[in-house]
Coordinates of C-alpha atoms and ligand atoms in Angstrom, one line a residue:
M424 CA -15.3 -73.4 17.7
N425 CA -13.5 -71.1 20.6
H426 CA -12.1 -68.9 19.7
V427 CA -8.1 -69.2 21.7
T428 CA -6.8 -65.9 22.8
R429 CA -3.0 -64.1 21.4
I430 CA -1.9 -62.4 23.6
V431 CA 2.2 -60.9 22.6
I432 CA 4.3 -60.0 25.8
I433 CA 6.7 -57.8 24.6
G434 CA 9.4 -58.7 27.8
G435 CA 10.8 -61.0 29.3
G436 CA 11.6 -59.7 33.1
P437 CA 9.5 -60.4 35.8
G438 CA 6.7 -58.3 34.5
G439 CA 6.4 -60.4 31.3
Y440 CA 7.8 -64.0 32.1
E441 CA 5.1 -64.8 34.9
A442 CA 2.9 -63.3 33.2
A443 CA 2.8 -64.9 30.3
L444 CA 3.2 -68.7 32.4
V445 CA -0.2 -67.3 33.7
A446 CA -2.2 -66.6 30.7
A447 CA -0.9 -70.5 28.9
R448 CA -1.7 -71.8 32.0
L449 CA -5.9 -69.7 31.3
G450 CA -5.5 -71.0 28.1
A451 CA -4.1 -68.6 25.5
R452 CA -1.8 -68.7 22.6
V453 CA 1.5 -66.2 25.1
T454 CA 4.2 -65.1 22.7
V455 CA 7.0 -63.8 25.0
V456 CA 9.4 -61.3 22.4
D457 CA 12.5 -60.5 24.2
R458 CA 15.7 -58.7 23.2
S459 CA 18.2 -60.0 25.7
G460 CA 17.6 -62.8 27.3
I461 CA 15.0 -64.0 29.5
G462 CA 14.7 -63.4 33.2
G463 CA 14.6 -60.2 31.2
A464 CA 17.0 -57.1 34.1
A465 CA 16.2 -58.7 36.8
V466 CA 17.4 -61.8 36.5
L467 CA 21.2 -61.0 34.3
T468 CA 21.4 -57.7 35.1
D469 CA 19.6 -56.6 38.4
C470 CA 18.1 -58.0 40.9
V471 CA 19.7 -61.8 40.9
P472 CA 23.5 -60.8 40.2
S473 CA 23.6 -57.9 43.2
K474 CA 22.1 -60.0 45.6
T475 CA 24.4 -63.1 44.3
L476 CA 27.2 -60.3 45.0
I477 CA 25.9 -59.3 48.0
A478 CA 25.4 -63.4 49.4
T479 CA 29.1 -63.1 49.7
A480 CA 29.3 -59.8 51.3
D481 CA 27.5 -61.9 53.7
V482 CA 29.9 -64.1 54.2
M483 CA 32.5 -61.7 54.7
T484 CA 30.5 -59.8 57.2
T485 CA 29.7 -62.3 59.4
I486 CA 33.3 -63.4 59.1
Q487 CA 34.7 -60.0 60.1
D488 CA 32.3 -59.9 62.9
A489 CA 33.3 -63.1 64.5
P490 CA 36.0 -62.3 66.9
E491 CA 33.5 -60.8 69.0
L492 CA 31.9 -64.2 69.6
G493 CA 35.5 -66.2 70.0
V494 CA 36.8 -66.9 66.6
E495 CA 40.0 -67.3 65.9
V496 CA 40.9 -67.0 62.2
N497 CA 44.5 -65.8 61.5
G498 CA 45.8 -65.3 65.1
V499 CA 44.0 -64.5 68.2
G500 CA 41.1 -61.6 68.0
R501 CA 41.5 -60.6 64.1
C502 CA 39.9 -62.4 60.6
E503 CA 42.1 -61.8 57.7
T504 CA 39.9 -62.2 54.6
G505 CA 39.4 -62.0 51.2
V506 CA 38.6 -62.5 48.0
D507 CA 39.0 -63.5 44.6
L508 CA 36.5 -60.9 42.6
G509 CA 37.0 -62.6 39.5
R510 CA 35.7 -65.8 41.0
V511 CA 32.6 -64.2 43.0
N512 CA 31.6 -62.4 39.4
D513 CA 31.8 -66.1 37.7
R514 CA 29.7 -67.3 40.5
V515 CA 27.6 -63.8 40.1
L516 CA 27.1 -64.7 35.9
A517 CA 26.7 -68.0 35.9
L518 CA 23.7 -68.2 38.4
A519 CA 22.0 -66.1 36.1
E520 CA 22.5 -67.5 33.6
K521 CA 21.3 -70.2 34.7
Q522 CA 18.6 -69.1 35.8
S523 CA 17.7 -66.8 32.8
E524 CA 17.7 -70.8 31.0
D525 CA 15.9 -72.2 33.4
I526 CA 12.7 -69.8 32.8
A527 CA 12.8 -69.7 29.1
E528 CA 13.2 -73.6 29.7
G529 CA 9.8 -73.7 32.1
L530 CA 7.6 -71.1 29.5
I531 CA 8.6 -73.7 27.0
K532 CA 7.1 -76.9 28.4
A533 CA 4.3 -73.5 29.1
G534 CA 3.8 -74.3 26.2
V535 CA 5.4 -70.3 25.6
E536 CA 7.0 -69.7 22.4
V537 CA 9.7 -67.6 22.8
I538 CA 11.6 -65.1 19.9
R539 CA 14.2 -63.4 21.0
G540 CA 13.9 -59.6 19.2
T541 CA 12.5 -55.8 19.6
G542 CA 8.9 -55.5 19.2
R543 CA 7.2 -53.1 18.3
L544 CA 3.4 -52.0 18.5
I545 CA 1.7 -51.9 15.2
G546 CA -0.8 -49.8 15.8
D547 CA -3.0 -46.4 14.7
G548 CA -5.0 -44.9 17.5
G549 CA -5.9 -47.3 19.8
T550 CA -6.5 -50.2 19.0
V551 CA -3.3 -52.6 18.6
R552 CA -4.1 -55.1 16.4
A553 CA -0.9 -57.0 15.4
V554 CA 3.3 -56.2 17.0
E555 CA 6.2 -55.8 14.5
V556 CA 9.5 -57.7 15.8
R557 CA 13.0 -57.5 14.7
T558 CA 14.7 -61.0 15.0
A559 CA 17.9 -60.9 16.8
E560 CA 19.0 -63.6 13.4
G561 CA 17.6 -59.9 11.0
G562 CA 14.3 -61.2 10.1
T563 CA 11.1 -59.3 10.4
L564 CA 8.3 -60.8 11.9
T565 CA 4.3 -59.3 12.1
M566 CA 3.2 -61.1 15.1
E567 CA -1.5 -60.9 15.6
A568 CA -2.1 -60.3 18.3
D569 CA -5.6 -59.6 20.5
T570 CA -3.9 -58.2 23.9
V571 CA -0.7 -57.2 24.0
L572 CA 1.6 -57.1 27.3
L573 CA 4.6 -54.2 27.6
A574 CA 7.2 -55.6 30.2
T575 CA 10.5 -53.6 28.5
G576 CA 12.0 -52.7 32.2
A577 CA 14.6 -50.1 32.7
R578 CA 18.1 -49.1 32.2
P579 CA 20.7 -46.9 34.4
R580 CA 20.1 -43.2 34.0
E581 CA 23.6 -42.1 32.4
L582 CA 24.2 -38.3 33.4
A583 CA 26.1 -36.9 30.1
A584 CA 29.3 -35.6 32.6
A585 CA 30.0 -38.9 34.5
K586 CA 30.2 -41.1 31.0
P587 CA 30.0 -44.6 32.0
D588 CA 33.1 -46.7 30.3
G589 CA 32.6 -50.3 31.6
E590 CA 36.8 -50.1 32.7
R591 CA 36.5 -47.5 36.3
I592 CA 33.5 -45.2 35.4
L593 CA 30.5 -48.3 36.2
T594 CA 27.3 -49.1 36.3
W595 CA 24.9 -51.8 38.0
T596 CA 25.0 -53.6 35.2
Q597 CA 29.1 -52.9 34.1
V598 CA 30.4 -54.6 38.1
Y599 CA 30.6 -57.9 37.4
G600 CA 33.1 -57.6 35.1
L601 CA 35.4 -56.6 37.2
R602 CA 37.8 -59.1 37.8
E603 CA 40.0 -57.1 40.8
L604 CA 38.2 -55.6 43.6
P605 CA 37.9 -51.4 43.3
R606 CA 40.4 -50.7 45.7
E607 CA 39.2 -47.3 46.5
L608 CA 35.2 -47.9 44.6
I609 CA 33.3 -44.3 45.3
V610 CA 29.4 -45.3 44.7
V611 CA 27.1 -42.4 43.4
G612 CA 24.2 -42.5 44.6
S613 CA 22.4 -43.5 48.4
G614 CA 18.9 -44.8 46.9
V615 CA 18.6 -48.3 47.3
T616 CA 21.3 -49.3 45.0
G617 CA 23.6 -47.6 45.9
A618 CA 23.6 -48.8 49.5
E619 CA 22.8 -52.5 48.8
F620 CA 26.4 -51.7 46.5
A621 CA 28.4 -49.6 48.8
G622 CA 27.8 -52.1 51.6
A623 CA 28.7 -55.3 50.0
Y624 CA 32.0 -54.1 48.5
Q625 CA 33.1 -52.2 52.1
A626 CA 32.6 -55.6 53.8
L627 CA 34.2 -57.5 49.9
G628 CA 37.2 -55.1 51.3
S629 CA 37.3 -51.9 48.7
Q630 CA 37.3 -48.2 51.2
V631 CA 33.7 -47.4 49.7
T632 CA 33.1 -43.3 49.1
L633 CA 28.9 -43.2 49.6
V634 CA 28.8 -39.8 47.9
S635 CA 25.2 -38.7 48.3
S636 CA 23.0 -35.1 47.3
R637 CA 20.7 -35.5 50.5
D638 CA 21.0 -35.0 54.4
R639 CA 20.7 -38.9 55.0
V640 CA 21.5 -42.5 53.1
L641 CA 18.4 -43.4 51.7
P642 CA 16.0 -41.1 51.5
G643 CA 12.4 -41.7 50.9
E644 CA 13.2 -44.6 53.1
D645 CA 12.7 -44.9 57.3
Q646 CA 14.4 -42.4 58.4
D647 CA 15.7 -44.1 61.5
A648 CA 16.5 -47.2 59.7
A649 CA 18.1 -45.2 57.2
Q650 CA 20.0 -43.7 60.6
V651 CA 21.0 -47.1 61.7
L652 CA 22.4 -47.8 58.4
E653 CA 24.2 -44.9 58.4
E654 CA 25.5 -44.7 61.5
V655 CA 26.5 -48.7 60.7
F656 CA 28.6 -48.0 57.5
Q657 CA 30.5 -44.8 59.4
R658 CA 31.6 -48.0 62.0
R659 CA 32.6 -50.5 59.2
G660 CA 34.5 -47.6 57.7
M661 CA 32.9 -46.2 54.7
T662 CA 33.5 -42.2 53.7
V663 CA 29.4 -41.0 54.1
L664 CA 29.0 -37.4 51.9
S665 CA 26.2 -36.1 52.7
R666 CA 24.5 -32.6 51.4
S667 CA 27.2 -33.8 48.1
R668 CA 25.9 -33.5 44.8
A669 CA 28.1 -35.1 42.3
S670 CA 28.2 -33.5 38.5
A671 CA 30.7 -34.9 37.0
A672 CA 33.3 -38.2 36.8
V673 CA 36.2 -38.2 35.0
R674 CA 38.9 -41.0 34.1
D675 CA 42.4 -39.0 35.0
G676 CA 45.1 -42.4 33.8
D677 CA 44.2 -45.1 36.4
R678 CA 42.5 -42.8 39.0
V679 CA 38.1 -41.4 39.1
V680 CA 38.1 -37.7 39.6
V681 CA 34.7 -36.9 40.6
S682 CA 33.6 -33.0 41.2
L683 CA 30.8 -32.4 43.3
E684 CA 28.6 -29.2 42.7
D685 CA 30.3 -28.0 45.9
G686 CA 33.7 -28.1 44.0
R687 CA 35.0 -30.4 45.6
T688 CA 36.7 -33.4 44.4
V689 CA 36.6 -37.3 45.4
T690 CA 39.3 -39.6 43.8
G691 CA 39.4 -43.0 43.7
T692 CA 40.5 -46.5 41.5
H693 CA 36.6 -47.0 41.0
C694 CA 33.2 -45.1 40.5
L695 CA 29.9 -46.7 40.1
M696 CA 27.4 -44.7 39.6
A697 CA 23.4 -45.0 40.7
V698 CA 21.5 -42.1 39.9
G699 CA 18.5 -44.1 39.1
S700 CA 17.0 -45.7 35.7
L701 CA 14.7 -44.8 32.7
P702 CA 12.1 -47.1 31.2
N703 CA 12.3 -48.6 28.1
T704 CA 9.9 -46.7 26.6
E705 CA 11.0 -45.6 23.3
D706 CA 11.0 -47.4 20.1
L707 CA 7.4 -49.0 21.0
G708 CA 5.7 -47.8 18.6
L709 CA 3.2 -46.2 21.7
A710 CA 2.0 -42.8 20.1
E711 CA 1.2 -44.7 17.3
A712 CA -0.8 -46.8 19.3
G713 CA -2.2 -44.5 21.2
V714 CA -0.6 -45.4 24.5
Q715 CA -0.3 -42.6 27.0
T716 CA 2.9 -41.7 28.6
T717 CA 4.1 -39.7 32.3
P718 CA 6.9 -36.9 31.0
S719 CA 9.3 -38.8 31.9
G720 CA 8.3 -41.4 30.0
H721 CA 6.7 -43.8 32.0
I722 CA 3.3 -46.1 30.4
I723 CA 0.4 -45.1 32.5
V724 CA -1.5 -47.5 33.9
D725 CA -4.4 -48.0 36.2
R726 CA -4.2 -50.8 38.7
V727 CA -5.4 -53.7 36.4
S728 CA -2.3 -52.7 34.3
R729 CA -4.5 -51.4 31.1
T730 CA -3.2 -48.6 29.6
T731 CA -4.8 -46.0 27.9
A732 CA -5.1 -48.0 24.4
S733 CA -7.7 -50.6 24.5
N734 CA -6.2 -54.1 24.2
V735 CA -2.5 -52.5 25.9
Y736 CA -1.5 -53.6 29.5
A737 CA 1.6 -52.7 30.8
A738 CA 3.7 -54.4 34.2
G739 CA 6.8 -53.2 35.4
D740 CA 9.2 -50.6 35.4
C741 CA 8.2 -49.5 32.4
T742 CA 5.4 -48.3 34.3
G743 CA 6.6 -46.8 37.2
L744 CA 4.6 -48.3 40.0
L745 CA 7.2 -49.4 42.2
A746 CA 11.3 -50.6 41.0
L747 CA 10.0 -54.3 42.1
A748 CA 10.3 -57.3 40.6
S749 CA 7.5 -58.2 42.8
V750 CA 5.1 -55.6 42.3
A751 CA 6.1 -55.6 37.7
A752 CA 5.1 -59.6 38.3
M753 CA 2.0 -59.2 39.9
Q754 CA 1.2 -56.3 37.9
G755 CA 1.5 -58.8 34.7
R756 CA -0.5 -62.1 36.1
I757 CA -3.0 -58.9 37.1
A758 CA -3.1 -58.0 33.3
V759 CA -2.8 -61.0 32.1
Y760 CA -6.3 -62.0 34.2
H761 CA -8.5 -58.8 33.4
A762 CA -7.3 -60.1 29.6
L763 CA -9.1 -63.1 30.4
G764 CA -11.8 -61.6 31.8
E765 CA -11.0 -63.8 35.1
A766 CA -11.6 -62.1 38.4
V767 CA -8.8 -59.7 39.3
W768 CA -8.0 -57.7 42.7
P769 CA -6.2 -54.0 41.9
I770 CA -2.9 -53.4 42.5
N771 CA -2.8 -53.0 45.9
L772 CA 0.6 -50.4 47.1
K773 CA -0.1 -50.6 50.7
R774 CA 0.4 -54.4 51.2
V775 CA 4.3 -55.0 49.2
S776 CA 6.5 -56.3 51.3
A777 CA 10.4 -54.9 50.3
N778 CA 13.1 -55.7 51.7
I779 CA 16.8 -53.4 50.6
F780 CA 19.4 -56.0 51.1
T781 CA 22.5 -54.0 53.3
S782 CA 24.0 -55.5 56.4
P783 CA 21.4 -55.3 58.3
E784 CA 19.0 -55.5 56.1
I785 CA 15.8 -53.0 55.9
A786 CA 12.7 -55.1 55.3
T787 CA 9.1 -52.9 55.3
V788 CA 5.3 -53.3 54.6
G789 CA 2.4 -51.2 55.1
R790 CA 1.6 -47.7 56.7
T791 CA 5.9 -47.0 57.7
T792 CA 6.4 -43.3 59.3
F793 CA 7.4 -42.1 55.5
N794 CA 3.8 -42.3 54.4
A795 CA 1.4 -42.5 58.1
E796 CA 2.2 -39.1 58.5
S797 CA 1.7 -38.0 54.9
D798 CA -1.4 -40.9 54.9
D799 CA -2.8 -40.9 57.8
P800 CA -1.1 -39.8 61.1
N801 CA -3.5 -42.0 62.7
F802 CA -1.7 -45.0 64.4
D803 CA 0.5 -46.3 67.5
V804 CA 3.7 -47.6 67.3
V805 CA 6.2 -49.3 69.0
K806 CA 9.5 -49.2 68.4
L807 CA 12.0 -52.4 70.0
P808 CA 15.5 -52.5 69.6
L809 CA 17.6 -55.5 68.7
D810 CA 19.8 -55.7 71.4
T811 CA 17.3 -56.2 73.2
N812 CA 16.3 -59.4 71.6
P813 CA 17.8 -62.5 73.4
R814 CA 18.9 -64.1 70.5
A815 CA 20.2 -60.9 68.7
K816 CA 22.2 -61.2 71.7
M817 CA 23.6 -64.4 71.3
L818 CA 23.9 -63.3 67.4
G819 CA 25.9 -60.5 68.6
F820 CA 23.4 -58.8 66.6
K821 CA 23.3 -54.9 68.2
D822 CA 22.4 -52.9 65.1
G823 CA 18.5 -52.6 64.1
F824 CA 15.3 -52.7 65.4
V825 CA 11.3 -53.8 65.2
K826 CA 9.0 -51.5 64.3
L827 CA 5.1 -52.7 64.8
Y828 CA 2.2 -49.7 63.6
A829 CA -1.2 -49.9 64.2
R830 CA -4.3 -48.6 64.2
P831 CA -5.6 -46.9 68.3
G832 CA -8.2 -48.3 69.0
S833 CA -8.6 -51.8 67.1
G834 CA -5.3 -52.5 67.4
T835 CA -5.1 -53.6 63.6
V836 CA -1.6 -54.0 62.3
L837 CA -1.0 -51.6 59.3
G838 CA 2.1 -51.8 58.8
G839 CA 6.3 -52.6 60.5
V840 CA 9.5 -52.0 59.7
I841 CA 12.6 -54.5 61.0
V842 CA 15.8 -53.6 60.6
A843 CA 17.8 -56.9 61.5
P844 CA 20.0 -59.6 59.6
R845 CA 17.7 -61.7 57.0
A846 CA 15.0 -59.0 58.2
S847 CA 13.3 -59.6 54.3
E848 CA 12.6 -63.6 56.3
L849 CA 11.6 -62.0 58.9
I850 CA 9.2 -59.5 58.1
H851 CA 6.2 -62.1 56.8
S852 CA 4.7 -62.3 59.6
V853 CA 4.0 -59.1 59.5
S854 CA 2.8 -59.2 56.1
M855 CA 0.1 -61.5 56.8
A856 CA -1.2 -59.3 59.3
V857 CA -1.7 -55.9 57.3
D858 CA -3.0 -58.3 54.7
L859 CA -5.2 -60.4 56.3
H860 CA -6.4 -57.2 58.4
L861 CA -4.8 -59.0 62.0
S862 CA -5.4 -57.4 65.2
V863 CA -2.3 -56.9 67.4
D864 CA -3.3 -59.3 69.9
Q865 CA -3.8 -61.7 67.6
V866 CA 0.0 -60.8 66.9
A867 CA 0.5 -61.4 70.5
A868 CA -1.4 -64.1 70.9
V869 CA 0.5 -66.8 68.6
F870 CA 3.7 -68.7 69.3
T871 CA 6.9 -67.3 68.8
V872 CA 9.6 -70.0 69.3
Y873 CA 12.3 -69.0 72.3
P874 CA 14.7 -67.7 71.8
S875 CA 14.2 -65.5 68.0
L876 CA 14.4 -62.8 66.6
S877 CA 10.6 -63.1 65.4
G878 CA 10.2 -63.2 69.3
S879 CA 10.4 -58.7 68.8
V880 CA 7.9 -59.1 66.6
A881 CA 5.2 -60.8 68.9
E882 CA 6.7 -58.8 71.4
A883 CA 6.0 -55.5 69.9
A884 CA 3.1 -56.3 69.3
R885 CA 2.2 -57.5 72.9
R886 CA 3.2 -54.0 74.4
L887 CA 1.1 -51.7 70.7
H888 CA -1.9 -53.8 73.1
S889 CA -0.3 -52.1 76.9
D890 CA 0.6 -49.6 75.1
H891 CA -3.0 -48.9 73.8
E892 CA -4.4 -49.3 77.5
E893 CA -2.6 -47.3 78.9
Ligands
FAD1684 C1 20.8 -53.5 41.1 C2 19.6 -53.4 41.2 C3 18.7 -54.5 42.4 C4 17.5 -54.6 42.7 N1 17.5 -55.7 43.2 C5 15.9 -55.7 43.3 C6 15.7 -57.2 44.5 O1 16.1 -57.5 45.2 N2 13.6 -57.8 44.2 C7 13.2 -57.2 43.7 O2 11.8 -57.3 44.0 N3 13.6 -56.0 42.7 C8 15.0 -55.6 42.8 N4 15.0 -54.4 41.9 C9 14.1 -54.5 40.5 C10 14.1 -55.4 40.0 O3 14.8 -55.5 39.4 C11 12.7 -54.6 38.7 O4 11.5 -53.5 39.7 C12 12.0 -55.7 37.8 O5 13.4 -55.9 36.5 C13 11.3 -54.8 36.4 O6 11.1 -56.4 35.9 P1 10.2 -55.7 34.4 O7 9.9 -57.1 34.0 O8 9.2 -54.8 34.3 O9 11.5 -55.2 33.3 P2 13.5 -56.1 33.1 O10 13.8 -57.2 34.4 O11 14.1 -55.0 33.1 O12 12.7 -57.3 32.2 C14 12.4 -56.4 30.9 C15 12.8 -57.3 29.2 O13 12.1 -56.2 28.6 C16 13.6 -56.5 27.6 N5 12.3 -55.6 26.9 C17 13.4 -53.9 26.2 N6 12.5 -53.9 26.0 C18 11.7 -54.2 25.1 C19 12.2 -54.5 23.0 N7 11.0 -53.9 22.8 N8 11.7 -56.1 22.7 C20 11.7 -56.7 23.2 N9 12.8 -56.7 24.5 C21 12.8 -55.7 25.0 C22 14.5 -56.2 28.4 O14 15.5 -56.1 27.4 C23 14.4 -56.6 29.7 O15 14.9 -58.1 28.6 C24 16.4 -54.8 41.5 C25 17.0 -53.4 40.7 C26 18.1 -52.8 40.1 C27 18.8 -52.0 39.2

């Protein structure tokens, strides 16, 4: 009789559940152990809830910008709008819960065993033969495993001097408990999460102060894109405090006082702390099992998701490779393919498309100025402002651009940055070009709809050809 591979997956987020579906399809016996709910933080507290909140914020932005297109709401030339945050958050949480249920149902239908509980490796020095599970009901199970996949994710980092109280000093997982819109919201941290929430709450009607320790919002992202976003934020009335590192946040009755390292203070009704994440790797029995971690606690993996223990793989935010649901899912699938002896392509981060869900959105793929200069300075670049695009003019979109990178000589598309409403949907053509090694001429030769925002992608490709010929 053939041996059926027994795979135990600790963590039911995208790193875990996507791997489970693939493994079950390939004939393995699969168990997913999760302590907080299938879908993980991605579905229950991070990705899905934030994008659902942002969907409401986007509608608000559209309405606020509508008078420019001749729309009259409550009088000529102005729009009076407001949100019922209780209803918005009820919708957010219901949608996340339903998404979690749908994924759990899909797993069970695929033949995956799902256990609510906390998992931990049982192993001594290099090979793991079982996982111990403390179940939600209070029991303990020992699950034998040929292969273990760790996909335990991450949680918000907390500062000792700015302890979240869940009421007025909040992490991004706690904001959905609010029933009323924060009147004055201080967002500490101007990375992707801080910028997304700052933009969303400003659109919903809060007066937002964004506290950034760096020169500009979105450090580490495309600088042209970050500049556009910062200008839009300020034009919409947000206060952006750059080079301002927060050292503490404390309650003062119904207010919150945020202290900055240079001695200044900022006050508001609420404060959202968005100062990064910590990997959930403390109580997994890693050291005993021979699974090495970095000083930050992330699990060390190679490009096929192998850890330093022979039959243990890891995927997603617990590895710190790139904190995206899409990357977690890909790492998980790769782990399973590898473990089951299937053909496998090692993960290639240069092909990852990512999006920042602000208004306008910022979508990137492949090489951008930020990484191209350090990685490989050999590139041509063209940047087309969005306000040169006829469709954008009709829609009243002024802020943004399409930027394309290509290899001089061959014209191979290396990457791109799109700053535009729904840039997340527009980047796909650039992703295809990067993935398939298309040339700018091939991209330019494809018909685009007239008028359309995607016309700017083809036009940028066309310009790269003529730039190259000059
Ligand atoms: C606010 C915010 C918005 C985001 N938006 C996006 C986005 O739009 N697009 C995108 O691609 N990415 C987004 N991300 C990133 C994305 O959420 C993460 O990259 C993704 O959740 C990683 O998936 P994962 O499977 O590694 O872990 P998670 O989704 O964190 O799931 C891990 C699961 O494992 C469980 N677990 C942990 N330890 C144990 C244990 N010992 N036993 C059992 N279970 C355990 C956890 O409780 C959790 O349920 C966002 C992140 C944040 C913070």
